[in-house]
Amino acid sequence: MNIAVILAGGVGSRLEKSLPKQFFKVAGKMVIEHAVDAFERNELIDEIAIVISNHYLFMVEDMIIRNGWQKVKRILIGGEERYHSSLAAVNAYQDFEQANLIFHDAARPLVSQRIINDVVKSMDNYNAVDVAISSADTIIEVENDIITTIPDRIKMRRGQTPQGFKQEVIAKAYDLALKDENFKATDDCGIVSKYLPHEKIFVVNGEEVNMKLTYPEDTYLLDKLFQLRSVEIQNIHLSQECLADKVMVVFGGAYGIGKSVVDLGLSNGVRVYSFSRSENNVDVSNIEDVKNALDKVFQIEKKIDFIVNTAGVLHKEPLATMDSQTILDSININYFGMVNVALASLPYLKESKGHILFFTSSSYTRGRAFYSIYSSTKAATVNFVQAISQEWETLGIKVNCINPERTQTPMRMKNFGSEPEDTLLKPDVVALRCIQALLSNYTGQVIDVRL
């Protein structure tokens, strides 16, 4: 029996947040939720126990119900020190001597299925298993600010989790440790190594992305790592079976990426409705236009599953030469249009537990000359998506944005003229990623689409 133990009892004071770090939200979910999800969907894991401080027990109970986790069987109360949390699990499973206890830090939300599988499979041959990665830096041992030893870097590793143990082995190690009046807390492999020195501890290769959220700057890196992981949507297969009953509304569907989304949806059996200024005089900057369009679809279909907003304008020129009407036009369509679509969509997506998709641009990461209004509205799109994905998570609504590389669209041609075709994305490729994103469970993410 393989039992994953999610260690979430820490207070995370170094992160300087009001809640412990495991409750920090990234990519639409709390860090601890991402960690539990990884073990919930792993085929080799039979059961999950979560160790938490008594102060946050209600939050864990709520997330178990919200996520519908089937493998979480126990919520255990941890103590002040990390080893108290591990010990709580060791004691809780004392009647499962041959079980594999697989301890994982709740603050490591990006643990891969490969790492989990390797740890579990290694326990067929070893009673204790660690996860570690090579050190790119030289490690020095210091005493009183003076170097005492410089170990050979090739032998050095940086430890991660999960760590796996036979229950009887880790229980025996703790029994000996707690009898030692000089016992100093360390990680679980350290306890086995010290008190059961003849027990071999096998090391599984970890991954750099299996990082632990510790410091404030880690939050920015985690955001980016989740964004990079979104390439996994490419593995989602489109089929009539999963799309035939879906209803999709596309704003800005008359040309460019929007038109490709409409065409791809229709070819896969989706019932698609397209709205735009040129097609049927629907202006996203007018919330009444948006409300009327969605109501029209709902009266016909009685539901709306997907809403995609590709409507946008780009005026490429210096801010000093832009007239006030051009500036207002850009803000109204690119920003207020997005807000209008979100507000008008809420009642329909709340009922269907649906998905809404917006579009940002690679320029959102850094404002560029001649793009001041466009870039700033696209940066706002990312911030807006991340914010409302959290607000609407409890409603079952998924909110994401697509970040396509330079794409061969009429809007781009109008601003940049003819460019070598092999340097541009095809709208059909972006459309495919859109449909795949709509079928995913992601929320609050920026999904890159690259050549």
Tab-separated table of C-alpha atoms in Angstrom:
chain	number	residue	atom	x	y	z
A	1	MET	CA	0.000	0.000	0.000
A	2	ASN	CA	1.417	3.375	-1.034
A	3	ILE	CA	0.327	6.216	1.251
A	4	ALA	CA	1.231	9.808	0.354
A	5	VAL	CA	1.632	12.088	3.366
A	6	ILE	CA	1.341	15.778	2.519
A	7	LEU	CA	3.203	17.775	5.153
A	8	ALA	CA	1.408	21.103	5.497
A	9	GLY	CA	1.851	21.942	9.161
A	10	GLY	CA	4.369	24.783	8.743
A	11	VAL	CA	3.661	28.474	9.256
A	12	GLY	CA	5.943	29.726	6.456
A	13	SER	CA	7.036	32.943	8.183
A	14	ARG	CA	9.811	33.591	5.650
A	15	LEU	CA	7.245	34.182	2.915
A	16	GLU	CA	5.944	37.198	4.843
A	17	LYS	CA	2.285	36.371	4.168
A	18	SER	CA	-0.686	36.416	6.531
A	19	LEU	CA	-1.402	32.752	5.737
A	20	PRO	CA	1.148	29.909	5.668
A	21	LYS	CA	2.876	29.426	2.320
A	22	GLN	CA	0.931	26.270	1.461
A	23	PHE	CA	-2.190	28.427	1.125
A	24	PHE	CA	-0.626	30.865	-1.345
A	25	LYS	CA	-2.570	30.871	-4.611
A	26	VAL	CA	-0.876	30.306	-7.945
A	27	ALA	CA	-2.382	29.250	-11.279
A	28	GLY	CA	-5.883	29.330	-9.849
A	29	LYS	CA	-5.317	27.062	-6.841
A	30	MET	CA	-3.560	26.985	-3.497
A	31	VAL	CA	-0.050	25.530	-3.496
A	32	ILE	CA	-1.196	22.645	-1.281
A	33	GLU	CA	-4.009	21.845	-3.732
A	34	HIS	CA	-1.548	21.478	-6.604
A	35	ALA	CA	0.595	19.192	-4.439
A	36	VAL	CA	-2.329	16.968	-3.420
A	37	ASP	CA	-3.603	16.914	-7.021
A	38	ALA	CA	-0.311	15.380	-8.159
A	39	PHE	CA	-0.725	12.403	-5.811
A	40	GLU	CA	-4.484	12.151	-6.319
A	41	ARG	CA	-4.028	11.485	-10.024
A	42	ASN	CA	-1.037	9.154	-9.658
A	43	GLU	CA	-2.040	5.553	-10.332
A	44	LEU	CA	0.487	4.116	-7.862
A	45	ILE	CA	-0.809	6.053	-4.865
A	46	ASP	CA	-3.534	4.277	-2.886
A	47	GLU	CA	-4.236	6.744	-0.103
A	48	ILE	CA	-3.405	10.314	0.940
A	49	ALA	CA	-3.082	11.813	4.414
A	50	ILE	CA	-2.739	15.570	4.946
A	51	VAL	CA	-0.943	16.833	8.048
A	52	ILE	CA	-2.018	20.344	8.995
A	53	SER	CA	-1.992	22.756	11.918
A	54	ASN	CA	-5.205	22.632	13.908
A	55	HIS	CA	-5.745	26.332	13.121
A	56	TYR	CA	-6.240	25.566	9.408
A	57	LEU	CA	-8.146	22.294	9.657
A	58	PHE	CA	-11.314	23.924	8.316
A	59	MET	CA	-9.490	25.096	5.171
A	60	VAL	CA	-8.309	21.584	4.358
A	61	GLU	CA	-11.758	20.128	4.970
A	62	ASP	CA	-13.196	22.704	2.593
A	63	MET	CA	-10.678	22.017	-0.172
A	64	ILE	CA	-11.236	18.249	0.035
A	65	ILE	CA	-14.922	18.783	-0.708
A	66	ARG	CA	-14.247	21.462	-3.332
A	67	ASN	CA	-11.720	19.356	-5.243
A	68	GLY	CA	-13.593	16.080	-4.905
A	69	TRP	CA	-10.445	14.194	-3.871
A	70	GLN	CA	-11.179	10.483	-3.491
A	71	LYS	CA	-7.844	9.307	-2.054
A	72	VAL	CA	-7.631	11.683	0.918
A	73	LYS	CA	-8.614	9.467	3.834
A	74	ARG	CA	-7.077	11.191	6.839
A	75	ILE	CA	-6.420	14.716	8.092
A	76	LEU	CA	-3.792	14.638	10.834
A	77	ILE	CA	-2.764	17.412	13.197
A	78	GLY	CA	0.913	18.386	13.139
A	79	GLY	CA	3.056	20.128	15.727
A	80	GLU	CA	5.443	23.053	15.990
A	81	GLU	CA	8.381	21.300	14.296
A	82	ARG	CA	8.439	19.600	10.921
A	83	TYR	CA	9.293	16.245	12.455
A	84	HIS	CA	6.112	16.437	14.553
A	85	SER	CA	4.127	16.316	11.298
A	86	SER	CA	6.028	13.293	10.004
A	87	LEU	CA	5.666	11.595	13.363
A	88	ALA	CA	1.916	12.173	13.343
A	89	ALA	CA	1.692	10.144	10.128
A	90	VAL	CA	4.073	7.446	11.388
A	91	ASN	CA	1.902	6.962	14.468
A	92	ALA	CA	-1.374	7.125	12.540
A	93	TYR	CA	-0.249	4.239	10.306
A	94	GLN	CA	1.463	2.134	12.987
A	95	ASP	CA	-0.706	-0.857	12.048
A	96	PHE	CA	0.507	-0.673	8.424
A	97	GLU	CA	4.074	-1.927	8.933
A	98	GLN	CA	4.595	-2.966	5.317
A	99	ALA	CA	3.023	0.157	3.865
A	100	ASN	CA	5.125	2.712	2.023
A	101	LEU	CA	4.827	6.163	3.567
A	102	ILE	CA	5.721	8.818	0.988
A	103	PHE	CA	6.287	12.196	2.637
A	104	HIS	CA	5.958	15.332	0.497
A	105	ASP	CA	6.229	19.035	1.321
A	106	ALA	CA	2.939	20.792	0.603
A	107	ALA	CA	5.010	23.798	-0.528
A	108	ARG	CA	6.328	21.848	-3.560
A	109	PRO	CA	3.372	22.149	-5.965
A	110	LEU	CA	5.187	21.129	-9.159
A	111	VAL	CA	6.252	17.597	-8.287
A	112	SER	CA	6.049	15.512	-11.457
A	113	GLN	CA	4.409	12.161	-12.022
A	114	ARG	CA	7.817	10.819	-13.070
A	115	ILE	CA	9.340	11.640	-9.662
A	116	ILE	CA	6.407	10.089	-7.764
A	117	ASN	CA	6.570	6.954	-9.915
A	118	ASP	CA	10.341	6.608	-9.467
A	119	VAL	CA	10.078	6.936	-5.678
A	120	VAL	CA	7.293	4.355	-5.416
A	121	LYS	CA	8.990	1.866	-7.763
A	122	SER	CA	12.337	2.239	-5.973
A	123	MET	CA	10.689	1.083	-2.778
A	124	ASP	CA	10.416	-2.394	-4.261
A	125	ASN	CA	14.165	-2.671	-3.598
A	126	TYR	CA	14.889	-0.172	-0.818
A	127	ASN	CA	13.337	0.667	2.545
A	128	ALA	CA	14.189	4.357	2.274
A	129	VAL	CA	14.215	6.618	-0.796
A	130	ASP	CA	15.163	10.266	-1.194
A	131	VAL	CA	14.873	12.742	-4.087
A	132	ALA	CA	17.734	15.103	-4.910
A	133	ILE	CA	19.282	17.179	-7.686
A	134	SER	CA	22.889	18.030	-8.428
A	135	SER	CA	24.309	21.235	-7.021
A	136	ALA	CA	25.405	23.816	-9.569
A	137	ASP	CA	27.147	25.783	-6.812
A	138	THR	CA	30.152	24.918	-4.731
A	139	ILE	CA	29.085	23.874	-1.228
A	140	ILE	CA	31.163	25.109	1.698
A	141	GLU	CA	31.101	24.122	5.358
A	142	VAL	CA	31.481	27.084	7.688
A	143	GLU	CA	32.104	27.501	11.402
A	144	ASN	CA	32.292	30.966	13.006
A	145	ASP	CA	32.247	32.485	9.505
A	146	ILE	CA	35.387	30.564	8.513
A	147	ILE	CA	35.405	27.825	5.881
A	148	THR	CA	36.280	24.497	7.439
A	149	THR	CA	35.626	22.178	4.500
A	150	ILE	CA	34.877	22.412	0.780
A	151	PRO	CA	33.319	19.072	-0.206
A	152	ASP	CA	33.740	17.715	-3.714
A	153	ARG	CA	30.828	19.306	-5.593
A	154	ILE	CA	30.273	16.245	-7.781
A	155	LYS	CA	29.215	14.342	-4.658
A	156	MET	CA	26.867	17.048	-3.413
A	157	ARG	CA	23.109	16.976	-3.952
A	158	ARG	CA	20.235	19.257	-2.972
A	159	GLY	CA	17.456	17.332	-1.285
A	160	GLN	CA	13.825	17.546	-2.330
A	161	THR	CA	10.680	15.575	-1.598
A	162	PRO	CA	8.899	13.182	-1.769
A	163	GLN	CA	10.841	10.840	0.523
A	164	GLY	CA	9.617	7.274	0.838
A	165	PHE	CA	9.954	4.775	3.698
A	166	LYS	CA	8.648	1.454	4.822
A	167	GLN	CA	6.458	2.355	7.805
A	168	GLU	CA	8.308	0.025	10.155
A	169	VAL	CA	11.673	1.533	9.156
A	170	ILE	CA	10.756	5.185	9.671
A	171	ALA	CA	8.919	4.234	12.883
A	172	LYS	CA	12.019	2.512	14.240
A	173	ALA	CA	14.218	5.508	13.296
A	174	TYR	CA	11.909	7.900	15.139
A	175	ASP	CA	11.725	5.613	18.152
A	176	LEU	CA	15.511	5.762	18.471
A	177	ALA	CA	15.660	9.491	17.740
A	178	LEU	CA	13.159	10.399	20.431
A	179	LYS	CA	15.196	8.482	23.012
A	180	ASP	CA	18.251	10.575	22.153
A	181	GLU	CA	18.453	13.576	24.484
A	182	ASN	CA	20.670	15.317	21.915
A	183	PHE	CA	18.225	14.738	19.053
A	184	LYS	CA	18.104	17.630	16.592
A	185	ALA	CA	15.343	17.825	14.037
A	186	THR	CA	16.304	17.223	10.430
A	187	ASP	CA	14.461	15.788	7.448
A	188	ASP	CA	13.193	12.220	7.569
A	189	CYS	CA	16.014	10.743	5.498
A	190	GLY	CA	18.462	12.422	7.877
A	191	ILE	CA	16.808	10.681	10.822
A	192	VAL	CA	17.033	7.286	9.107
A	193	SER	CA	20.648	7.949	8.117
A	194	LYS	CA	21.682	8.855	11.685
A	195	TYR	CA	19.745	6.294	13.706
A	196	LEU	CA	19.718	3.414	11.204
A	197	PRO	CA	23.159	3.901	9.602
A	198	HIS	CA	23.154	0.471	7.979
A	199	GLU	CA	19.909	1.206	6.100
A	200	LYS	CA	20.675	2.134	2.495
A	201	ILE	CA	18.859	5.239	1.238
A	202	PHE	CA	18.375	5.224	-2.509
A	203	VAL	CA	18.373	8.587	-4.324
A	204	VAL	CA	15.939	9.339	-7.165
A	205	ASN	CA	16.771	12.152	-9.558
A	206	GLY	CA	14.707	15.239	-8.807
A	207	GLU	CA	13.950	18.217	-11.022
A	208	GLU	CA	14.744	21.917	-10.768
A	209	VAL	CA	11.045	22.773	-11.205
A	210	ASN	CA	10.207	20.708	-8.106
A	211	MET	CA	11.034	23.811	-6.090
A	212	LYS	CA	9.838	24.689	-2.623
A	213	LEU	CA	7.978	27.933	-2.031
A	214	THR	CA	9.975	29.651	0.708
A	215	TYR	CA	10.748	33.293	-0.022
A	216	PRO	CA	8.630	36.121	-1.513
A	217	GLU	CA	10.578	36.091	-4.792
A	218	ASP	CA	9.729	32.393	-5.217
A	219	THR	CA	6.129	33.365	-5.961
A	220	TYR	CA	7.129	35.018	-9.244
A	221	LEU	CA	9.164	32.005	-10.299
A	222	LEU	CA	6.311	29.635	-9.476
A	223	ASP	CA	3.962	31.686	-11.646
A	224	LYS	CA	6.347	31.356	-14.581
A	225	LEU	CA	6.925	27.647	-14.021
A	226	PHE	CA	3.188	26.967	-14.054
A	227	GLN	CA	2.963	29.008	-17.249
A	228	LEU	CA	5.677	26.874	-18.852
A	229	ARG	CA	3.898	23.705	-17.751
A	230	SER	CA	0.793	24.781	-19.651
A	231	VAL	CA	2.366	23.337	-22.828
A	232	GLU	CA	0.852	20.054	-21.620
A	233	ILE	CA	-2.450	21.138	-23.186
A	234	GLN	CA	-0.956	20.060	-26.514
A	235	ASN	CA	-1.629	16.474	-25.428
A	236	ILE	CA	-5.393	17.055	-25.159
A	237	HIS	CA	-7.142	15.309	-28.037
A	238	LEU	CA	-10.061	16.984	-29.798
A	239	SER	CA	-12.982	14.741	-30.648
A	240	GLN	CA	-16.622	14.944	-31.583
A	241	GLU	CA	-17.357	12.895	-28.470
A	242	CYS	CA	-16.047	15.525	-26.035
A	243	LEU	CA	-17.180	18.595	-28.009
A	244	ALA	CA	-20.458	17.690	-29.699
A	245	ASP	CA	-22.660	18.851	-26.842
A	246	LYS	CA	-20.765	22.112	-26.213
A	247	VAL	CA	-22.003	25.628	-26.903
A	248	MET	CA	-19.383	28.306	-27.540
A	249	VAL	CA	-19.622	32.070	-28.009
A	250	VAL	CA	-16.745	33.895	-29.709
A	251	PHE	CA	-16.414	37.671	-29.568
A	252	GLY	CA	-14.254	38.963	-32.402
A	253	GLY	CA	-14.975	35.896	-34.503
A	254	ALA	CA	-15.175	37.590	-37.908
A	255	TYR	CA	-11.507	37.292	-38.834
A	256	GLY	CA	-8.022	36.386	-37.610
A	257	ILE	CA	-7.657	34.086	-34.614
A	258	GLY	CA	-11.335	34.479	-33.708
A	259	LYS	CA	-12.434	33.206	-37.138
A	260	SER	CA	-10.081	30.220	-36.819
A	261	VAL	CA	-11.547	29.386	-33.387
A	262	VAL	CA	-15.052	29.536	-34.860
A	263	ASP	CA	-14.127	27.300	-37.808
A	264	LEU	CA	-12.269	24.739	-35.668
A	265	GLY	CA	-15.131	24.579	-33.197
A	266	LEU	CA	-17.689	24.028	-35.934
A	267	SER	CA	-15.579	21.318	-37.581
A	268	ASN	CA	-15.494	19.434	-34.264
A	269	GLY	CA	-19.225	19.569	-33.641
A	270	VAL	CA	-19.338	22.570	-31.302
A	271	ARG	CA	-22.386	24.805	-31.624
A	272	VAL	CA	-20.596	28.115	-32.188
A	273	TYR	CA	-21.993	31.654	-32.191
A	274	SER	CA	-19.801	34.496	-33.434
A	275	PHE	CA	-20.193	38.205	-32.662
A	276	SER	CA	-18.202	41.259	-33.781
A	277	ARG	CA	-18.649	44.840	-34.927
A	278	SER	CA	-18.175	43.983	-38.613
A	279	GLU	CA	-20.246	40.791	-38.538
A	280	ASN	CA	-23.365	41.723	-36.562
A	281	ASN	CA	-22.660	45.124	-35.021
A	282	VAL	CA	-21.773	43.783	-31.557
A	283	ASP	CA	-19.247	46.035	-29.821
A	284	VAL	CA	-17.601	44.518	-26.716
A	285	SER	CA	-16.997	48.005	-25.329
A	286	ASN	CA	-20.798	48.294	-24.982
A	287	ILE	CA	-21.913	45.945	-22.217
A	288	GLU	CA	-25.517	45.975	-23.436
A	289	ASP	CA	-24.347	44.605	-26.807
A	290	VAL	CA	-22.524	41.805	-24.991
A	291	LYS	CA	-25.467	41.008	-22.705
A	292	ASN	CA	-27.896	40.918	-25.637
A	293	ALA	CA	-25.617	38.626	-27.642
A	294	LEU	CA	-25.256	36.129	-24.803
A	295	ASP	CA	-28.977	36.250	-24.008
A	296	LYS	CA	-29.757	35.528	-27.665
A	297	VAL	CA	-27.584	32.406	-27.573
A	298	PHE	CA	-28.994	31.263	-24.244
A	299	GLN	CA	-32.577	31.598	-25.480
A	300	ILE	CA	-31.704	29.192	-28.292
A	301	GLU	CA	-29.379	26.742	-26.557
A	302	LYS	CA	-30.438	27.028	-22.891
A	303	LYS	CA	-26.756	26.926	-21.888
A	304	ILE	CA	-23.305	28.360	-22.720
A	305	ASP	CA	-20.191	26.269	-21.995
A	306	PHE	CA	-17.339	28.280	-23.508
A	307	ILE	CA	-16.827	32.000	-24.056
A	308	VAL	CA	-13.807	33.287	-25.998
A	309	ASN	CA	-12.969	36.967	-26.336
A	310	THR	CA	-10.537	37.636	-29.187
A	311	ALA	CA	-11.775	41.172	-29.849
A	312	GLY	CA	-8.933	43.679	-29.783
A	313	VAL	CA	-7.321	46.582	-31.592
A	314	LEU	CA	-3.708	47.638	-32.050
A	315	HIS	CA	-2.671	51.179	-32.939
A	316	LYS	CA	1.105	51.145	-33.345
A	317	GLU	CA	2.387	54.679	-32.884
A	318	PRO	CA	4.029	56.916	-30.268
A	319	LEU	CA	1.757	58.001	-27.444
A	320	ALA	CA	2.496	61.680	-28.139
A	321	THR	CA	1.003	61.452	-31.633
A	322	MET	CA	-2.091	59.426	-30.722
A	323	ASP	CA	-5.295	61.440	-30.601
A	324	SER	CA	-7.584	61.060	-27.610
A	325	GLN	CA	-10.226	59.127	-29.544
A	326	THR	CA	-7.694	56.510	-30.659
A	327	ILE	CA	-6.497	56.108	-27.073
A	328	LEU	CA	-10.071	55.732	-25.809
A	329	ASP	CA	-10.880	53.254	-28.576
A	330	SER	CA	-7.920	51.061	-27.561
A	331	ILE	CA	-8.778	51.150	-23.863
A	332	ASN	CA	-12.503	50.634	-24.410
A	333	ILE	CA	-12.088	47.568	-26.615
A	334	ASN	CA	-8.967	45.962	-25.134
A	335	TYR	CA	-9.724	46.598	-21.465
A	336	PHE	CA	-13.345	47.574	-20.850
A	337	GLY	CA	-14.396	45.074	-23.518
A	338	MET	CA	-12.708	42.310	-21.538
A	339	VAL	CA	-14.388	43.439	-18.311
A	340	ASN	CA	-17.771	43.641	-20.043
A	341	VAL	CA	-17.460	40.146	-21.481
A	342	ALA	CA	-16.499	38.769	-18.069
A	343	LEU	CA	-19.363	40.465	-16.221
A	344	ALA	CA	-21.975	39.514	-18.802
A	345	SER	CA	-20.710	35.914	-18.937
A	346	LEU	CA	-20.819	35.249	-15.204
A	347	PRO	CA	-24.435	34.036	-14.811
A	348	TYR	CA	-24.173	31.646	-17.769
A	349	LEU	CA	-20.794	30.161	-16.823
A	350	LYS	CA	-21.850	29.873	-13.190
A	351	GLU	CA	-24.720	27.645	-14.300
A	352	SER	CA	-22.675	25.543	-16.732
A	353	LYS	CA	-19.425	25.465	-14.683
A	354	GLY	CA	-17.911	26.709	-17.890
A	355	HIS	CA	-14.703	28.241	-19.172
A	356	ILE	CA	-13.855	31.754	-20.358
A	357	LEU	CA	-10.766	32.582	-22.392
A	358	PHE	CA	-9.080	35.929	-22.999
A	359	PHE	CA	-6.058	36.961	-25.043
A	360	THR	CA	-2.890	38.682	-23.978
A	361	SER	CA	0.275	39.423	-25.961
A	362	SER	CA	3.982	38.757	-25.525
A	363	SER	CA	4.325	42.504	-24.972
A	364	TYR	CA	2.543	42.175	-21.605
A	365	THR	CA	5.821	41.343	-19.844
A	366	ARG	CA	7.509	44.604	-20.806
A	367	GLY	CA	6.080	47.783	-22.283
A	368	ARG	CA	7.464	48.612	-25.713
A	369	ALA	CA	7.842	51.865	-27.598
A	370	PHE	CA	4.868	52.528	-29.942
A	371	TYR	CA	2.797	49.952	-27.986
A	372	SER	CA	2.145	51.898	-24.772
A	373	ILE	CA	-1.655	51.531	-24.720
A	374	TYR	CA	-1.781	48.073	-26.293
A	375	SER	CA	0.959	46.597	-24.067
A	376	SER	CA	-0.516	48.046	-20.887
A	377	THR	CA	-3.992	46.690	-21.637
A	378	LYS	CA	-2.499	43.254	-22.346
A	379	ALA	CA	-0.616	43.364	-19.039
A	380	ALA	CA	-3.940	44.244	-17.419
A	381	THR	CA	-5.483	41.190	-19.088
A	382	VAL	CA	-3.061	38.867	-17.302
A	383	ASN	CA	-3.658	40.534	-13.945
A	384	PHE	CA	-7.422	40.491	-14.506
A	385	VAL	CA	-7.458	36.788	-15.425
A	386	GLN	CA	-5.396	35.815	-12.393
A	387	ALA	CA	-7.676	37.840	-10.107
A	388	ILE	CA	-11.082	36.676	-11.303
A	389	SER	CA	-9.916	33.065	-11.605
A	390	GLN	CA	-9.552	33.168	-7.817
A	391	GLU	CA	-12.852	34.971	-7.315
A	392	TRP	CA	-14.735	32.493	-9.505
A	393	GLU	CA	-12.941	29.308	-8.470
A	394	THR	CA	-15.610	28.425	-5.909
A	395	LEU	CA	-18.244	28.847	-8.631
A	396	GLY	CA	-16.574	26.176	-10.757
A	397	ILE	CA	-15.678	28.658	-13.525
A	398	LYS	CA	-12.283	28.359	-15.216
A	399	VAL	CA	-10.589	31.542	-16.467
A	400	ASN	CA	-7.420	31.586	-18.576
A	401	CYS	CA	-5.669	33.678	-21.189
A	402	ILE	CA	-3.809	32.712	-24.341
A	403	ASN	CA	-0.457	34.361	-25.059
A	404	PRO	CA	0.323	33.740	-28.742
A	405	GLU	CA	3.603	34.568	-30.386
A	406	ARG	CA	3.454	36.828	-33.441
A	407	THR	CA	0.528	35.532	-35.473
A	408	GLN	CA	-0.396	36.003	-39.123
A	409	THR	CA	-3.593	38.031	-38.733
A	410	PRO	CA	-5.144	41.004	-40.587
A	411	MET	CA	-4.483	43.195	-37.516
A	412	ARG	CA	-0.783	42.351	-37.612
A	413	MET	CA	-0.548	42.852	-41.365
A	414	LYS	CA	-2.203	46.265	-41.012
A	415	ASN	CA	0.449	47.376	-38.509
A	416	PHE	CA	3.560	45.566	-39.778
A	417	GLY	CA	2.973	44.896	-43.455
A	418	SER	CA	4.187	41.696	-45.104
A	419	GLU	CA	6.510	39.521	-43.028
A	420	PRO	CA	8.186	36.162	-43.812
A	421	GLU	CA	5.501	33.537	-43.256
A	422	ASP	CA	7.880	31.142	-41.532
A	423	THR	CA	8.381	33.692	-38.727
A	424	LEU	CA	4.676	33.869	-37.835
A	425	LEU	CA	2.234	31.534	-36.153
A	426	LYS	CA	-0.751	30.406	-38.168
A	427	PRO	CA	-4.144	31.372	-36.679
A	428	ASP	CA	-5.215	27.722	-36.939
A	429	VAL	CA	-2.440	26.692	-34.534
A	430	VAL	CA	-3.556	29.285	-31.977
A	431	ALA	CA	-7.173	28.187	-32.419
A	432	LEU	CA	-6.225	24.582	-31.686
A	433	ARG	CA	-4.522	25.626	-28.446
A	434	CYS	CA	-7.634	27.624	-27.529
A	435	ILE	CA	-9.937	24.632	-27.854
A	436	GLN	CA	-7.451	22.446	-25.976
A	437	ALA	CA	-7.276	25.061	-23.205
A	438	LEU	CA	-11.077	25.120	-22.975
A	439	LEU	CA	-11.049	21.343	-22.472
A	440	SER	CA	-8.366	21.515	-19.764
A	441	ASN	CA	-8.741	21.880	-16.020
A	442	TYR	CA	-6.409	24.867	-15.912
A	443	THR	CA	-7.524	28.127	-14.408
A	444	GLY	CA	-5.732	31.415	-13.760
A	445	GLN	CA	-2.978	30.582	-16.215
A	446	VAL	CA	-1.196	32.301	-19.062
A	447	ILE	CA	-0.960	29.702	-21.828
A	448	ASP	CA	1.893	30.367	-24.247
A	449	VAL	CA	1.563	29.409	-27.906
A	450	ARG	CA	4.887	29.314	-29.733
A	451	LEU	CA	6.195	28.456	-33.172
